[in-house]
Structure formats: structure tokens, C-alpha cells
Short mmCIF file of C-alpha atoms in Angstrom, two decimals:
data_model
loop_
_atom_site.label_atom_id
_atom_site.label_comp_id
_atom_site.label_asym_id
_atom_site.label_seq_id
_atom_site.Cartn_x
_atom_site.Cartn_y
_atom_site.Cartn_z
CA MET A 420 -67.93 -38.74 19.86
CA ASN A 421 -64.72 -40.89 20.04
CA VAL A 422 -66.28 -43.71 17.99
CA PHE A 423 -67.38 -41.22 15.32
CA ALA A 424 -63.94 -39.60 15.14
CA ASP A 425 -62.16 -42.98 15.02
CA SER A 426 -64.25 -44.12 12.07
CA LEU A 427 -63.49 -40.92 10.22
CA ILE A 428 -59.77 -41.34 10.80
CA GLN A 429 -59.89 -44.85 9.37
CA GLU A 430 -61.67 -43.67 6.22
CA LEU A 431 -59.65 -40.58 5.33
CA ASP A 432 -56.04 -40.25 4.17
CA MET A 433 -54.35 -38.22 6.87
CA SER A 434 -51.32 -37.45 4.68
CA ASN A 435 -53.38 -35.26 2.41
CA SER A 436 -53.72 -31.66 3.64
CA LEU A 437 -57.18 -31.17 2.15
CA SER A 438 -58.36 -34.35 3.84
CA MET A 439 -57.09 -32.98 7.13
CA ILE A 440 -59.15 -29.83 6.68
CA ARG A 441 -62.24 -31.79 5.75
CA LEU A 442 -61.80 -34.16 8.70
CA THR A 443 -61.55 -31.22 11.08
CA SER A 444 -64.69 -29.68 9.61
CA LEU A 445 -66.67 -32.92 9.87
CA VAL A 446 -65.65 -33.52 13.48
CA ALA A 447 -66.48 -29.89 14.29
CA ALA A 448 -69.86 -30.27 12.65
CA PHE A 449 -70.61 -33.45 14.63
CA THR A 450 -69.57 -31.71 17.84
CA ALA A 451 -71.87 -28.81 16.99
CA VAL A 452 -74.77 -31.21 16.43
CA LEU A 453 -74.21 -32.76 19.86
CA ALA A 454 -74.04 -29.32 21.44
CA LEU A 455 -77.24 -28.21 19.78
CA ALA A 456 -79.00 -31.37 20.86
CA ALA A 457 -77.88 -30.81 24.43
CA CYS A 458 -78.96 -27.18 24.42
CA GLY A 459 -82.22 -27.73 22.61
CA GLY A 460 -81.44 -25.53 19.61
CA GLY A 461 -79.04 -22.96 18.24
CA GLY A 462 -78.37 -20.69 15.31
CA GLY A 463 -75.89 -18.42 13.56
CA ASP A 464 -75.08 -17.02 10.14
CA ILE A 465 -72.12 -19.24 9.19
CA VAL A 466 -73.65 -21.65 6.70
CA GLY A 467 -70.61 -23.45 5.26
CA THR A 468 -69.86 -25.96 8.02
CA GLY A 469 -70.38 -29.65 7.43
CA GLY A 470 -69.47 -30.20 3.76
CA THR A 471 -66.34 -30.82 1.77
CA GLY A 472 -65.86 -27.65 -0.31
CA VAL A 473 -62.48 -25.93 -0.03
CA ILE A 474 -61.27 -22.49 -1.11
CA SER A 475 -57.53 -21.87 -1.20
CA GLY A 476 -55.24 -19.31 -2.75
CA GLU A 477 -53.12 -16.24 -2.09
CA VAL A 478 -53.68 -12.65 -0.99
CA VAL A 479 -51.27 -10.47 -2.96
CA LYS A 480 -50.41 -6.79 -2.64
CA GLY A 481 -47.01 -8.10 -2.44
CA PRO A 482 -47.81 -11.33 -0.52
CA VAL A 483 -49.96 -10.28 2.47
CA ALA A 484 -49.03 -12.09 5.68
CA ASN A 485 -51.43 -12.57 8.60
CA ALA A 486 -54.48 -11.29 6.73
CA ALA A 487 -57.96 -12.44 7.70
CA VAL A 488 -59.79 -13.94 4.72
CA THR A 489 -63.55 -14.41 4.91
CA ALA A 490 -65.76 -16.15 2.36
CA PHE A 491 -69.35 -15.04 1.81
CA ALA A 492 -72.19 -16.50 -0.16
CA VAL A 493 -73.61 -14.20 -2.84
CA SER A 494 -77.38 -14.20 -3.08
CA GLY A 495 -79.56 -12.02 -5.27
CA GLY A 496 -76.48 -10.11 -6.41
CA GLN A 497 -75.59 -9.09 -2.85
CA VAL A 498 -73.26 -10.33 -0.11
CA GLY A 499 -74.98 -13.04 1.90
CA ALA A 500 -74.10 -15.39 4.75
CA GLN A 501 -70.56 -16.01 5.94
CA LEU A 502 -69.18 -19.37 4.79
CA GLY A 503 -65.79 -19.61 6.46
CA THR A 504 -62.64 -17.82 7.55
CA ALA A 505 -58.89 -18.37 7.37
CA ALA A 506 -55.64 -16.53 8.06
CA THR A 507 -52.83 -16.16 5.53
CA ASP A 508 -49.35 -17.48 6.21
CA THR A 509 -46.16 -15.47 5.70
CA SER A 510 -46.40 -16.05 1.93
CA GLY A 511 -49.99 -14.84 1.72
CA ARG A 512 -51.44 -18.34 1.28
CA PHE A 513 -54.71 -19.48 2.84
CA MET A 514 -57.11 -22.43 2.84
CA MET A 515 -60.61 -22.77 4.27
CA ASP A 516 -63.57 -25.13 4.36
CA ILE A 517 -66.82 -23.74 2.91
CA GLY A 518 -68.92 -26.81 3.54
CA SER A 519 -71.46 -27.87 0.93
CA TYR A 520 -72.08 -24.38 -0.47
CA ALA A 521 -72.64 -24.02 -4.22
CA GLY A 522 -73.02 -20.77 -6.15
CA ALA A 523 -71.41 -17.35 -6.48
CA LEU A 524 -68.94 -16.44 -3.75
CA MET A 525 -67.04 -13.37 -2.52
CA LEU A 526 -63.76 -13.34 -0.62
CA ARG A 527 -62.73 -10.41 1.56
CA ALA A 528 -59.20 -9.98 2.90
CA SER A 529 -58.43 -7.51 5.67
CA GLY A 530 -55.50 -6.71 7.92
CA GLY A 531 -52.02 -8.13 7.63
CA SER A 532 -48.86 -6.67 6.15
CA TYR A 533 -46.91 -6.87 2.90
CA LYS A 534 -43.57 -5.85 1.43
CA ASP A 535 -44.17 -2.91 -0.87
CA GLU A 536 -42.68 -3.40 -4.33
CA ALA A 537 -41.62 0.21 -4.90
CA THR A 538 -40.05 0.99 -1.52
CA GLY A 539 -39.09 -2.44 -0.21
CA GLN A 540 -40.69 -1.49 3.11
CA VAL A 541 -43.08 -3.68 5.07
CA MET A 542 -46.42 -1.88 5.13
CA SER A 543 -49.65 -2.54 6.98
CA MET A 544 -52.91 -3.00 5.10
CA GLY A 545 -54.47 -0.85 7.81
CA ALA A 546 -58.20 -0.47 7.32
CA GLU A 547 -58.02 -1.23 3.59
CA ILE A 548 -59.60 -4.41 2.22
CA MET A 549 -59.24 -6.45 -0.95
CA THR A 550 -61.92 -8.65 -2.45
CA ALA A 551 -62.48 -11.22 -5.16
CA THR A 552 -65.67 -12.67 -6.59
CA ILE A 553 -66.05 -16.15 -8.05
CA PRO A 554 -68.97 -16.62 -10.47
CA SER A 555 -69.77 -20.11 -9.23
CA VAL A 556 -68.34 -22.91 -7.13
CA GLY A 557 -69.68 -26.44 -7.17
CA ALA A 558 -70.78 -28.19 -4.00
CA GLY A 559 -67.84 -30.08 -2.54
CA SER A 560 -65.37 -28.65 -5.04
CA THR A 561 -61.85 -27.33 -4.46
CA THR A 562 -61.24 -23.85 -5.87
CA THR A 563 -57.96 -21.92 -5.94
CA VAL A 564 -57.99 -18.15 -6.43
CA GLN A 565 -55.92 -14.98 -6.13
CA VAL A 566 -57.13 -12.00 -4.09
CA THR A 567 -55.45 -8.86 -5.44
CA PRO A 568 -56.10 -5.17 -6.15
CA VAL A 569 -57.20 -6.22 -9.65
CA THR A 570 -59.76 -8.76 -8.39
CA ALA A 571 -60.95 -6.11 -5.92
CA MET A 572 -61.48 -3.64 -8.77
CA ALA A 573 -63.49 -6.26 -10.66
CA GLN A 574 -65.62 -6.98 -7.59
CA ALA A 575 -66.40 -3.28 -7.16
CA MET A 576 -67.37 -3.10 -10.82
CA ALA A 577 -69.64 -6.16 -10.64
CA GLN A 578 -71.37 -4.80 -7.54
CA ARG A 579 -72.29 -1.56 -9.35
CA MET A 580 -73.67 -3.30 -12.44
CA GLY A 581 -77.42 -3.73 -12.87
CA GLY A 582 -78.52 -6.63 -10.69
CA GLY A 583 -75.35 -6.54 -8.61
CA MET A 584 -72.99 -9.49 -8.27
CA THR A 585 -74.84 -12.01 -10.41
CA GLU A 586 -72.92 -14.86 -11.99
CA ALA A 587 -73.07 -13.09 -15.37
CA ASN A 588 -71.91 -9.74 -13.96
CA ILE A 589 -69.07 -11.30 -11.98
CA THR A 590 -67.87 -13.16 -15.07
CA ALA A 591 -68.09 -10.03 -17.23
CA ALA A 592 -66.32 -7.78 -14.71
CA ASN A 593 -63.49 -10.26 -14.11
CA ALA A 594 -62.96 -10.68 -17.85
CA ALA A 595 -63.07 -6.93 -18.54
CA MET A 596 -60.60 -6.14 -15.77
CA GLY A 597 -58.30 -8.88 -17.04
CA ALA A 598 -58.44 -7.52 -20.59
CA TYR A 599 -57.65 -4.02 -19.32
CA PHE A 600 -54.41 -5.20 -17.72
CA GLY A 601 -53.54 -7.97 -20.19
CA ILE A 602 -54.26 -10.85 -17.79
CA ASN A 603 -56.09 -13.90 -19.11
CA ASP A 604 -57.64 -14.94 -15.77
CA ILE A 605 -57.35 -12.57 -12.82
CA LEU A 606 -58.62 -15.20 -10.38
CA ARG A 607 -56.20 -17.99 -11.27
CA VAL A 608 -53.05 -16.47 -12.78
CA GLN A 609 -50.43 -16.07 -10.06
CA PRO A 610 -48.84 -12.61 -10.15
CA MET A 611 -45.08 -12.60 -10.60
CA ASN A 612 -43.28 -11.13 -7.59
CA PRO A 613 -40.80 -8.54 -8.93
CA LEU A 614 -39.02 -8.46 -5.56
CA VAL A 615 -37.76 -12.00 -6.18
CA VAL A 616 -34.48 -12.01 -8.07
CA GLY A 617 -34.90 -13.35 -11.61
CA SER A 618 -38.62 -14.04 -11.20
CA GLY A 619 -39.38 -12.83 -14.71
CA ALA A 620 -37.31 -15.53 -16.41
CA THR A 621 -39.84 -18.32 -16.02
CA ALA A 622 -43.01 -16.25 -15.61
CA THR A 623 -45.71 -16.37 -18.28
CA GLN A 624 -46.73 -13.14 -19.99
CA ASP A 625 -49.96 -13.11 -17.98
CA SER A 626 -48.01 -13.49 -14.75
CA ARG A 627 -45.56 -10.75 -15.78
CA ASN A 628 -48.38 -8.35 -16.64
CA TYR A 629 -50.14 -9.13 -13.36
CA GLY A 630 -47.10 -8.68 -11.16
CA MET A 631 -46.00 -5.50 -12.90
CA THR A 632 -49.51 -4.03 -12.71
CA LEU A 633 -49.40 -4.41 -8.92
CA ALA A 634 -45.88 -2.97 -8.81
CA ALA A 635 -47.02 -0.01 -10.92
CA MET A 636 -49.70 0.75 -8.33
CA SER A 637 -47.05 0.77 -5.61
CA GLN A 638 -44.81 3.03 -7.68
CA TYR A 639 -47.72 5.39 -8.40
CA ALA A 640 -48.52 5.60 -4.68
CA ARG A 641 -44.88 6.34 -3.88
CA THR A 642 -44.66 9.09 -6.50
CA ALA A 643 -47.94 10.59 -5.23
CA GLY A 644 -46.52 10.74 -1.70
CA MET A 645 -48.90 8.18 -0.19
CA SER A 646 -47.52 6.66 3.01
CA ALA A 647 -49.01 3.21 2.26
CA SER A 648 -49.72 1.89 -1.22
CA SER A 649 -52.68 -0.11 0.09
CA ALA A 650 -54.66 3.15 0.22
CA LEU A 651 -54.38 3.39 -3.56
CA VAL A 652 -56.19 0.04 -3.85
CA THR A 653 -59.30 1.58 -2.30
CA ALA A 654 -59.13 4.51 -4.72
CA MET A 655 -58.66 2.16 -7.68
CA MET A 656 -61.66 0.08 -6.58
CA LYS A 657 -63.82 3.20 -6.52
CA ASP A 658 -62.49 4.31 -9.90
CA ALA A 659 -63.22 0.95 -11.52
CA SER A 660 -66.69 0.64 -10.01
CA ASP A 661 -68.43 2.56 -12.81
CA GLY A 662 -66.49 0.82 -15.58
CA VAL A 663 -64.30 3.80 -16.50
CA MET A 664 -60.86 4.59 -15.05
CA ASP A 665 -61.14 8.38 -15.01
CA GLY A 666 -60.50 9.39 -11.40
CA SER A 667 -64.20 9.59 -10.59
CA ALA A 668 -67.06 7.34 -9.57
CA ALA A 669 -70.55 8.13 -10.81
CA GLY A 670 -69.45 11.68 -11.61
CA ALA A 671 -67.79 12.44 -8.25
CA GLN A 672 -64.02 12.85 -8.17
CA ILE A 673 -62.28 10.33 -5.92
CA GLN A 674 -60.17 11.30 -2.93
CA MET A 675 -56.96 9.36 -2.33
CA GLY A 676 -56.07 8.89 1.33
CA MET A 677 -52.48 10.02 1.77
CA GLY A 678 -51.97 8.50 5.24
CA GLY A 679 -48.97 9.40 7.36
CA MET A 680 -48.92 11.44 10.55
CA MET A 681 -50.66 14.39 8.92
CA GLY A 682 -53.35 12.31 7.24
CA GLY A 683 -55.32 14.19 4.61
CA SER A 684 -56.19 13.33 1.04
CA SER A 685 -55.76 14.53 -2.51
CA MET A 686 -57.99 14.27 -5.55
CA MET A 687 -57.34 11.36 -7.86
CA PRO A 688 -56.13 12.50 -11.31
CA ALA A 689 -58.27 11.45 -14.26
CA THR A 690 -55.33 9.53 -15.76
CA ALA A 691 -54.26 7.73 -12.57
CA GLY A 692 -55.63 4.38 -13.76
CA SER A 693 -54.43 4.68 -17.35
CA SER A 694 -51.43 6.68 -18.59
CA GLY A 695 -50.47 7.46 -14.99
CA LEU A 696 -50.06 3.75 -14.29
CA ALA A 697 -48.14 3.32 -17.55
CA ALA A 698 -45.64 5.98 -16.49
CA ALA A 699 -45.36 4.44 -13.02
CA LEU A 700 -44.81 1.01 -14.55
CA THR A 701 -41.99 2.25 -16.77
CA SER A 702 -40.41 4.10 -13.86
CA TYR A 703 -40.57 1.03 -11.63
CA MET A 704 -39.11 -1.33 -14.22
CA ASN A 705 -36.16 1.02 -14.73
CA SER A 706 -35.52 1.28 -10.99
CA GLY A 707 -33.31 -0.74 -8.69
CA ALA A 708 -36.38 -2.00 -6.84
CA ASN A 709 -37.25 -4.23 -9.80
CA MET A 710 -35.44 -7.52 -9.17
CA SER A 711 -37.33 -9.56 -11.77
CA GLY A 712 -34.76 -9.20 -14.53
CA LEU A 713 -37.40 -7.75 -16.85
CA ASN A 714 -37.32 -4.37 -18.59
CA PRO A 715 -40.10 -2.24 -20.11
CA SER A 716 -39.87 -4.01 -23.47
CA ASP A 717 -41.00 -7.24 -21.78
CA VAL A 718 -44.40 -5.70 -21.00
CA ALA A 719 -44.49 -3.28 -23.93
CA ALA A 720 -48.03 -4.21 -24.95
CA LEU A 721 -49.34 -3.50 -21.44
CA ILE A 722 -47.55 -0.15 -21.28
CA GLN A 723 -48.91 0.81 -24.70
CA ARG A 724 -52.43 -0.26 -23.76
CA LEU A 725 -52.43 1.86 -20.60
CA THR A 726 -50.74 4.83 -22.28
CA THR A 727 -53.37 5.08 -25.01
CA SER A 728 -56.36 3.97 -22.94
CA THR A 729 -59.46 6.14 -22.67
CA GLY A 730 -60.00 4.54 -19.27
CA ARG A 731 -62.97 2.48 -20.36
CA ILE A 732 -62.72 -1.04 -18.95
#
């Protein structure tokens, strides 16, 4: 084992963070092989170990600290074997090894906490999750993605499409969700953080639209009396799943979990994901919580699109 590890150390550049991750994975894989040989066998459903593929990125509902991020293979349009796991840092960043896997992939983020844009309070994600689906990753490649309420809405939509989460459906759902909110690439554009003073000055229009869309969701949740804005993410995922933002999924009206000590829920209005978000966005941008330096005119096209939307994604 020591000879193997020493040879790896000589061959890899230890100053590079990705090389460090790959070295750890290779040593772990070699250790596992020795253990299996000693025990006469073994098994498990984590299939990513032993290669060089890396997934990195950020979990954003406001940056989510200490979230657990899990990568899954997607096979036959459905969630398959687990590929790897990682925890986010205080800025919501993560990095994980997925071995030699190639193909469609889903990320799921759970747990952790974030600073809510509308209230400025630190809130727990609770039992809510966020997801993102990648149409395809190459074996041994490095892929950087965002995991946000918008990517989660796209994942829910792709899953409900005929055939499930195929490469074509994932691509179509991601593109449609991006067009709905005026974001060119929901997986790779980094949302602007409106809680950072002056963040709008250097942000691209895509980044502005992305960040303000997330802030609008927080503002909507606050206005609706929800104790944690993360609960609205779940409702938005359900609403987007059938391709129409109309407060219902497959004909059934959606319940929004209100949280708090009393718990309970309320029915999601038909306009929550369209003109309701537009009103929340305008309200947020005119509030003292918005530290970005932007005003409603800076995202006028997004506000107009949501205001006049029929809800169809």
C-alpha cells in the first residue's frame, strides 16, 4: 500500500486541488481492492469510485452552508446508483469525485442553512431538497454546476416528461426553465447575491435575472407568511413539473407548507409562479433588503415577462 501511494504522490501535482481529490479517490479505491481481496468479495451501490471525474459547484438559495450534496447516475430516465457525496462550505461550494462515470447525472442537495434574501435571517433548509440534472458528463471530465430552486424546477419538469430524465428531456427542461426566467444557462450561470453590497454593478444580465428570481421567491414566501422560504421551493418544483406555472400539478392544486409552530398549509395561487413573482420581485428590489444597487428597471424585461406570462414554461 505504501509503495503504491508513494508512486502516486510522485506522479501527481499536489498543489492542484483537483489532483488532491483524485489522489484521495485513487488511494481509497486501491485500499478498497485490498479489503475486498482480504474478505473474499464485497458490494455496494456507489459506482463512482476509482476514476477521475469531478463535479463541483454551488448550492444557492442564498448560499447554502453545510448541505449534503449527492450525485446519482441517471439510467433509463430514472435515478440510478449513487456516484459520490460532498458537503458544502460556508459559501455553498462543493466538490466531489464521481469516478469514471459518463452519462446523465442528477445532484440532490439536502440540509444546511442559508441567509434569506428578503428577511436577512438565517434559515434552515429543513426537510426541503433542491436538485439539478446534467444532460451528460464525459468520463473523467470536470463539470461545474449550480444547484438552485430554478434547476430543481427544471429537474421536476424533466422527470414528468415522457420517458423521464433522458438526455433530451433534461436539455429541454433546463432550456425552457432558463427562458422562463431570462437565464441563458441555469446550470452554469452564477446567481448574483443581492445581499452583497453593490453586487449588481459587475453582474451580467443573466446573473442579475438569476439572483433576483431567487430573491423574488424569498419575498413571495415572506409576503405569504411562510416561516421558511425553502418551503416555497418545493411548491415551485411541483408547479413546474407539468410545464405550466398555474398553482397546480396534473390538475390538483398545490399546498404550500407554511411552517412555524402552528404548521399548516395554504393553497398555492394560480399566479404564484408568474405575476405573483413579478410583484414580489418589484417589492424586493424597492426594499432595504436589496443591497445589489439595482432597481426594477435593471430587470425590466424579466418583470414584464412574468407579469404577462400565461404560466406556460
